[in-house]
Short mmCIF file of C-alpha atoms in Angstrom, two decimals:
data_model
loop_
_atom_site.label_atom_id
_atom_site.label_comp_id
_atom_site.label_asym_id
_atom_site.label_seq_id
_atom_site.Cartn_x
_atom_site.Cartn_y
_atom_site.Cartn_z
CA MET S 710 34.29 48.38 43.44
CA ASN S 711 38.26 49.45 44.04
CA LYS S 712 41.83 49.88 43.06
CA PHE S 713 44.91 50.24 45.04
CA ARG S 714 47.39 49.97 47.94
CA ALA S 715 50.77 51.63 48.36
CA PHE S 716 53.71 49.50 49.45
CA ALA S 717 51.40 46.88 50.97
CA ALA S 718 52.10 43.19 51.43
CA VAL S 719 50.51 40.80 48.97
CA PHE S 720 47.23 39.39 50.18
CA SER S 721 46.01 36.03 48.91
CA LEU S 722 43.34 36.23 46.23
CA PHE S 723 42.13 32.82 47.28
CA ALA S 724 41.07 33.52 50.85
CA ILE S 725 37.96 31.60 49.96
CA ALA S 726 37.30 28.96 47.33
CA LEU S 727 34.62 30.97 45.57
CA VAL S 728 34.63 34.43 44.07
CA VAL S 729 35.22 37.13 46.63
CA PHE S 730 32.03 39.21 46.79
CA GLY S 731 33.35 41.50 49.47
CA ILE S 732 36.68 43.04 50.38
CA ASN S 733 39.22 42.57 47.60
CA TYR S 734 42.86 43.55 47.45
CA VAL S 735 45.83 42.28 45.44
CA SER S 736 47.31 39.34 44.32
CA ASN S 737 48.08 35.66 44.53
CA ALA S 738 51.11 34.00 46.10
CA GLU S 739 51.49 31.82 43.04
CA SER S 740 52.27 34.85 40.90
CA VAL S 741 54.37 36.87 43.31
CA THR S 742 57.48 37.19 41.15
CA GLN S 743 56.10 39.30 38.30
CA ASP S 744 53.41 41.07 40.25
CA GLU S 745 55.75 41.99 43.08
CA LEU S 746 58.27 43.24 40.55
CA ASP S 747 55.57 45.40 39.01
CA LYS S 748 54.46 46.64 42.42
CA ASN S 749 57.92 47.50 43.65
CA THR S 750 58.58 49.79 40.71
CA ARG S 751 55.63 52.03 41.58
CA ALA S 752 56.45 54.94 43.84
CA VAL S 753 52.99 56.27 44.51
CA VAL S 754 50.21 53.71 44.53
CA VAL S 755 49.56 50.13 43.63
CA LYS S 756 46.10 49.06 42.60
CA GLY S 757 44.03 47.32 45.23
CA ASP S 758 40.40 48.23 45.91
CA ARG S 759 37.60 47.38 48.25
CA LEU S 760 34.07 46.41 47.37
CA CYS S 761 32.05 47.46 50.37
CA GLY S 762 28.47 46.72 51.30
CA THR S 763 28.96 43.04 50.56
CA ASP S 764 30.40 40.04 52.35
CA HIS S 765 32.98 37.41 51.55
CA ASP S 766 31.19 34.58 53.27
CA PRO S 767 30.94 31.91 50.52
CA GLN S 768 27.36 31.09 51.48
CA LYS S 769 26.33 34.73 51.15
CA ILE S 770 28.10 34.98 47.82
CA ALA S 771 26.28 31.92 46.59
CA SER S 772 23.00 33.28 47.91
CA ALA S 773 23.50 36.61 46.16
CA GLU S 774 24.31 34.97 42.84
CA THR S 775 21.36 32.58 43.25
CA ASP S 776 19.09 35.56 43.78
CA PHE S 777 20.53 37.23 40.70
CA ALA S 778 20.02 34.03 38.68
CA VAL S 779 16.33 34.05 39.63
CA ARG S 780 16.05 37.67 38.56
CA MET S 781 17.86 36.87 35.31
CA ALA S 782 15.33 34.09 34.59
CA GLU S 783 12.51 36.57 35.09
CA LEU S 784 14.15 38.98 32.67
CA ARG S 785 14.54 36.22 30.08
CA ASP S 786 10.84 35.46 30.42
CA ASN S 787 10.02 39.16 30.11
CA PRO S 788 12.70 40.62 27.83
CA GLY S 789 10.95 43.96 27.66
CA LEU S 790 11.81 44.54 31.32
CA ASP S 791 15.58 44.42 30.83
CA ILE S 792 17.16 47.88 30.66
CA ASN S 793 19.88 48.06 28.00
CA GLY S 794 21.30 51.45 28.84
CA GLY S 795 20.04 54.85 29.78
CA VAL S 796 20.94 58.06 31.58
CA ILE S 797 22.31 57.86 35.11
CA ASN S 798 22.20 61.04 37.17
CA VAL S 799 25.38 61.77 39.14
CA TYR S 800 25.93 63.57 42.42
CA PHE S 801 29.58 64.56 42.82
CA HIS S 802 30.89 65.17 46.35
CA VAL S 803 34.29 66.84 46.64
CA ILE S 804 35.57 66.26 50.18
CA ASN S 805 38.57 68.42 51.01
CA LYS S 806 40.56 69.76 53.95
CA GLY S 807 40.96 73.26 52.52
CA THR S 808 41.36 75.18 49.28
CA GLY S 809 43.60 74.02 46.47
CA ILE S 810 44.18 70.71 44.73
CA ALA S 811 46.83 69.69 47.26
CA ASN S 812 44.06 69.67 49.87
CA GLY S 813 41.68 67.65 47.73
CA ASP S 814 39.76 70.65 46.40
CA ILE S 815 39.92 69.41 42.82
CA SER S 816 39.20 71.70 39.91
CA GLN S 817 36.07 71.83 37.82
CA ALA S 818 38.20 70.82 34.84
CA MET S 819 39.22 67.58 36.60
CA ILE S 820 35.58 66.78 37.36
CA ASP S 821 34.58 67.49 33.76
CA GLU S 822 37.37 65.27 32.46
CA GLN S 823 36.36 62.45 34.81
CA MET S 824 32.81 62.59 33.53
CA SER S 825 34.11 62.50 29.95
CA VAL S 826 36.18 59.41 30.75
CA LEU S 827 33.13 57.65 32.22
CA ASN S 828 30.93 58.55 29.28
CA LEU S 829 33.54 57.39 26.79
CA ALA S 830 33.97 54.03 28.55
CA PHE S 831 30.29 53.27 29.15
CA GLY S 832 28.74 55.17 26.27
CA ARG S 833 29.56 52.45 23.78
CA TRP S 834 27.30 50.17 25.82
CA GLY S 835 24.39 52.60 25.99
CA TRP S 836 25.01 54.26 29.36
CA THR S 837 25.36 58.02 29.85
CA PHE S 838 26.30 59.76 33.09
CA ASN S 839 24.71 63.17 33.58
CA LEU S 840 26.20 65.59 36.11
CA ALA S 841 24.23 68.80 36.56
CA PRO S 842 26.23 71.77 37.89
CA GLU S 843 24.03 72.02 40.97
CA ASN S 844 24.87 68.39 41.84
CA ILE S 845 28.51 69.19 42.53
CA VAL S 846 28.91 69.75 46.27
CA ARG S 847 32.19 70.78 47.94
CA THR S 848 32.59 69.94 51.62
CA THR S 849 35.52 70.99 53.79
CA ASN S 850 35.95 68.40 56.51
CA ALA S 851 39.47 67.23 57.33
CA THR S 852 38.25 64.19 59.26
CA TRP S 853 36.11 62.89 56.40
CA TYR S 854 38.83 63.77 53.89
CA ASN S 855 41.46 61.56 55.55
CA ASP S 856 39.13 58.90 56.99
CA CYS S 857 36.77 58.27 54.08
CA TYR S 858 38.05 54.68 53.92
CA GLY S 859 37.66 54.26 57.67
CA ALA S 860 35.20 54.91 60.46
CA SER S 861 34.04 58.21 58.93
CA GLU S 862 32.65 56.60 55.78
CA GLY S 863 29.18 56.13 57.26
CA ALA S 864 28.94 59.64 58.68
CA MET S 865 30.15 61.18 55.43
CA LYS S 866 27.76 59.25 53.23
CA ASN S 867 24.79 59.57 55.57
CA ALA S 868 25.22 63.33 55.54
CA LEU S 869 25.83 63.75 51.82
CA ARG S 870 24.29 60.97 49.74
CA LYS S 871 21.43 62.01 47.45
CA GLY S 872 18.98 60.33 45.13
CA THR S 873 17.78 56.76 44.85
CA ALA S 874 19.23 53.39 43.83
CA ASP S 875 19.66 54.39 40.19
CA ASP S 876 21.57 57.60 40.98
CA LEU S 877 25.36 57.48 41.19
CA ASN S 878 27.04 59.26 44.10
CA ILE S 879 30.78 59.84 43.63
CA TYR S 880 32.95 60.99 46.53
CA THR S 881 36.52 62.23 46.12
CA CYS S 882 38.78 62.33 49.14
CA ASN S 883 42.08 60.92 50.45
CA PRO S 884 41.45 57.29 51.45
CA SER S 885 43.89 55.89 53.97
CA GLY S 886 46.49 53.24 53.24
CA GLY S 887 47.05 54.23 49.62
CA ILE S 888 43.63 53.01 48.50
CA LEU S 889 42.70 54.40 45.10
CA GLY S 890 38.99 53.74 45.42
CA TYR S 891 36.15 51.46 46.43
CA ALA S 892 32.53 50.86 45.51
CA THR S 893 29.30 49.15 46.48
CA PHE S 894 27.50 46.49 44.45
CA PRO S 895 23.93 46.93 43.19
CA SER S 896 22.64 44.12 45.40
CA SER S 897 23.83 45.97 48.53
CA TYR S 898 21.54 48.94 48.04
CA ALA S 899 18.41 47.43 49.60
CA SER S 900 20.10 46.73 52.93
CA GLN S 901 22.45 49.75 53.09
CA PRO S 902 21.13 52.49 50.82
CA LYS S 903 23.06 55.32 52.44
CA LEU S 904 26.40 53.61 51.85
CA ASP S 905 25.76 53.19 48.13
CA GLY S 906 28.23 54.83 45.79
CA VAL S 907 31.82 55.16 44.61
CA VAL S 908 34.74 56.67 46.52
CA LEU S 909 37.84 57.86 44.62
CA LEU S 910 41.26 59.12 45.57
CA TYR S 911 41.09 62.75 44.47
CA SER S 912 44.47 62.56 42.68
CA SER S 913 43.33 59.63 40.51
CA LEU S 914 41.13 61.94 38.48
CA PRO S 915 42.47 63.11 35.10
CA GLY S 916 45.34 65.50 35.66
CA GLY S 917 45.95 64.30 39.22
CA SER S 918 49.26 63.19 40.67
CA ALA S 919 48.59 59.45 41.16
CA VAL S 920 50.72 58.37 38.20
CA PRO S 921 50.14 55.96 36.42
CA TYR S 922 46.58 55.90 37.71
CA ASN S 923 45.68 59.49 36.95
CA GLU S 924 43.69 59.30 33.73
CA GLY S 925 40.29 58.68 35.31
CA ASP S 926 40.02 54.91 34.96
CA THR S 927 39.98 54.37 38.70
CA GLY S 928 36.56 55.93 38.28
CA THR S 929 35.72 53.64 35.37
CA HIS S 930 36.82 50.56 37.34
CA GLU S 931 34.86 51.51 40.46
CA VAL S 932 31.72 52.44 38.53
CA GLY S 933 32.06 49.03 36.88
CA HIS S 934 31.72 47.50 40.35
CA TRP S 935 28.80 49.83 41.11
CA MET S 936 27.17 48.45 37.95
CA GLY S 937 27.68 44.87 39.15
CA LEU S 938 31.03 43.71 37.75
CA TYR S 939 33.70 41.73 39.57
CA HIS S 940 37.41 41.81 38.86
CA THR S 941 38.46 39.85 35.79
CA PHE S 942 40.88 37.84 37.94
CA GLN S 943 38.39 36.82 40.62
CA GLY S 944 38.35 33.10 41.13
CA GLY S 945 41.67 32.80 39.31
CA CYS S 946 42.04 29.64 37.27
CA ALA S 947 39.17 28.07 39.20
CA LYS S 948 36.82 29.93 36.86
CA SER S 949 34.85 27.55 34.69
CA ALA S 950 34.19 28.01 31.01
CA SER S 951 30.83 29.69 31.52
CA SER S 952 30.43 30.70 35.16
CA GLY S 953 32.17 31.37 38.44
CA GLY S 954 35.09 33.73 38.78
CA ASP S 955 33.74 37.06 37.59
CA PHE S 956 30.50 35.39 36.39
CA VAL S 957 31.18 36.65 32.88
CA ALA S 958 31.65 34.02 30.18
CA ASP S 959 33.69 35.98 27.65
CA THR S 960 36.51 37.21 29.92
CA PRO S 961 39.32 34.60 29.90
CA ALA S 962 40.35 33.14 33.24
CA GLU S 963 43.22 35.02 34.90
CA ARG S 964 45.24 33.65 37.82
CA SER S 965 45.96 37.03 39.42
CA ALA S 966 45.72 40.77 38.88
CA ALA S 967 47.88 42.26 36.15
CA TYR S 968 49.92 45.43 36.65
CA GLY S 969 51.65 47.83 34.31
CA CYS S 970 51.00 47.22 30.60
CA PRO S 971 51.75 43.53 29.99
CA THR S 972 51.29 41.95 26.58
CA GLY S 973 50.77 38.28 25.88
CA ARG S 974 50.19 37.47 29.55
CA ASP S 975 48.61 34.03 29.94
CA THR S 976 48.41 32.85 33.54
CA CYS S 977 45.75 30.14 33.06
CA THR S 978 46.95 27.73 30.39
CA GLY S 979 45.69 24.58 28.77
CA SER S 980 42.69 23.64 26.68
CA ARG S 981 40.24 24.56 29.47
CA PHE S 982 41.44 28.16 29.46
CA PRO S 983 41.49 29.63 25.95
CA GLY S 984 42.60 33.19 25.43
CA LEU S 985 45.20 35.50 26.91
CA ASP S 986 44.60 37.34 30.16
CA PRO S 987 42.16 40.27 29.73
CA THR S 988 44.75 42.85 30.73
CA THR S 989 43.15 45.67 28.73
CA ASN S 990 39.83 45.21 30.49
CA PHE S 991 38.70 47.99 32.83
CA MET S 992 38.15 45.44 35.60
CA ASP S 993 41.80 44.35 35.81
CA TYR S 994 44.53 46.32 37.67
CA THR S 995 46.68 47.53 34.78
CA ASP S 996 47.75 51.15 34.27
CA ASP S 997 45.04 53.58 33.21
CA ALA S 998 46.69 54.04 29.82
CA CYS S 999 46.47 50.28 29.14
CA MET S 1000 42.85 49.56 30.03
CA PHE S 1001 40.23 50.50 27.50
CA ARG S 1002 37.46 47.92 27.19
CA PHE S 1003 34.51 46.08 28.65
CA SER S 1004 33.34 42.82 27.08
CA THR S 1005 29.96 42.07 25.54
CA ASP S 1006 29.00 39.79 28.43
CA GLN S 1007 30.13 42.36 30.97
CA ASP S 1008 27.72 44.75 29.29
CA GLY S 1009 24.96 42.18 29.60
CA ARG S 1010 25.68 41.68 33.29
CA MET S 1011 25.69 45.43 33.92
CA ASP S 1012 22.35 45.82 32.16
CA SER S 1013 20.73 43.00 34.12
CA GLN S 1014 22.25 44.02 37.47
CA PHE S 1015 21.04 47.58 36.98
CA THR S 1016 17.58 46.39 35.99
CA SER S 1017 17.35 43.94 38.89
CA TYR S 1018 18.67 46.10 41.73
CA ARG S 1019 18.68 49.76 40.72
CA TYR S 1020 16.10 50.71 38.09
CA ASN S 1021 13.20 52.66 39.62
CA ARG S 1022 14.26 51.69 43.16
#
């Protein structure tokens, strides 16, 4: 609901037996060789993001998914209630420590390009993101700028967040520790409405310096979390044919996050795991240039998550 750590040690993806519904970083000790090789060749950032506003207690994860299953049953009984796309209003908060891009004061062109990237990625599935000029707010605050991934997150968001559950608040800043971004899940809004939103490293926007993650798909990935999607690799090969893992049936199981632009990667093999790893999916950790799709079932989950937790709330 994030991408990305610089020069960090590999954390285990299997800290719990179920899908991690909370803080998520990178990869799996069983796949260290290739992933570490990929990571060590990157001089700026390595993908690893946090999903905040949730918890990685397995019982809470199970409870959240049980609640969603109940809501899904209600939508199946009343199909007219399920939202299959629409216009999402955006509030864009540029947090900086002074003038100029080097201080996080990104240009209007970068913001416009980021919005274009989002609309291209989600538009195929019926979602449009609308950013009115008056909804772009620039705030000079060096503490928030450098601590937006730390203790200042609450103060920053409490002061700036606008709208309701179905409005997207995007914050650009300089998260600590090389984090490229993080996001909240739809189900977190009811308990922590002021924390709701997406936080992005300012240089991950199109034209920024966070190569190879500077084409705007950090934003796509994090908004995917905000819409209710997990990582494609969550749960690893423990994902069943139709549930668990990322709770999306048509994304093949993937043992660990993929980096770079791999082809033919297949980390979960055998008859139970058909299909190659979904390395071109926006919810993996590959380079921006190599991720370009959501799946049909991811679209369905986004629609139902938005309907259940955000629409008219």
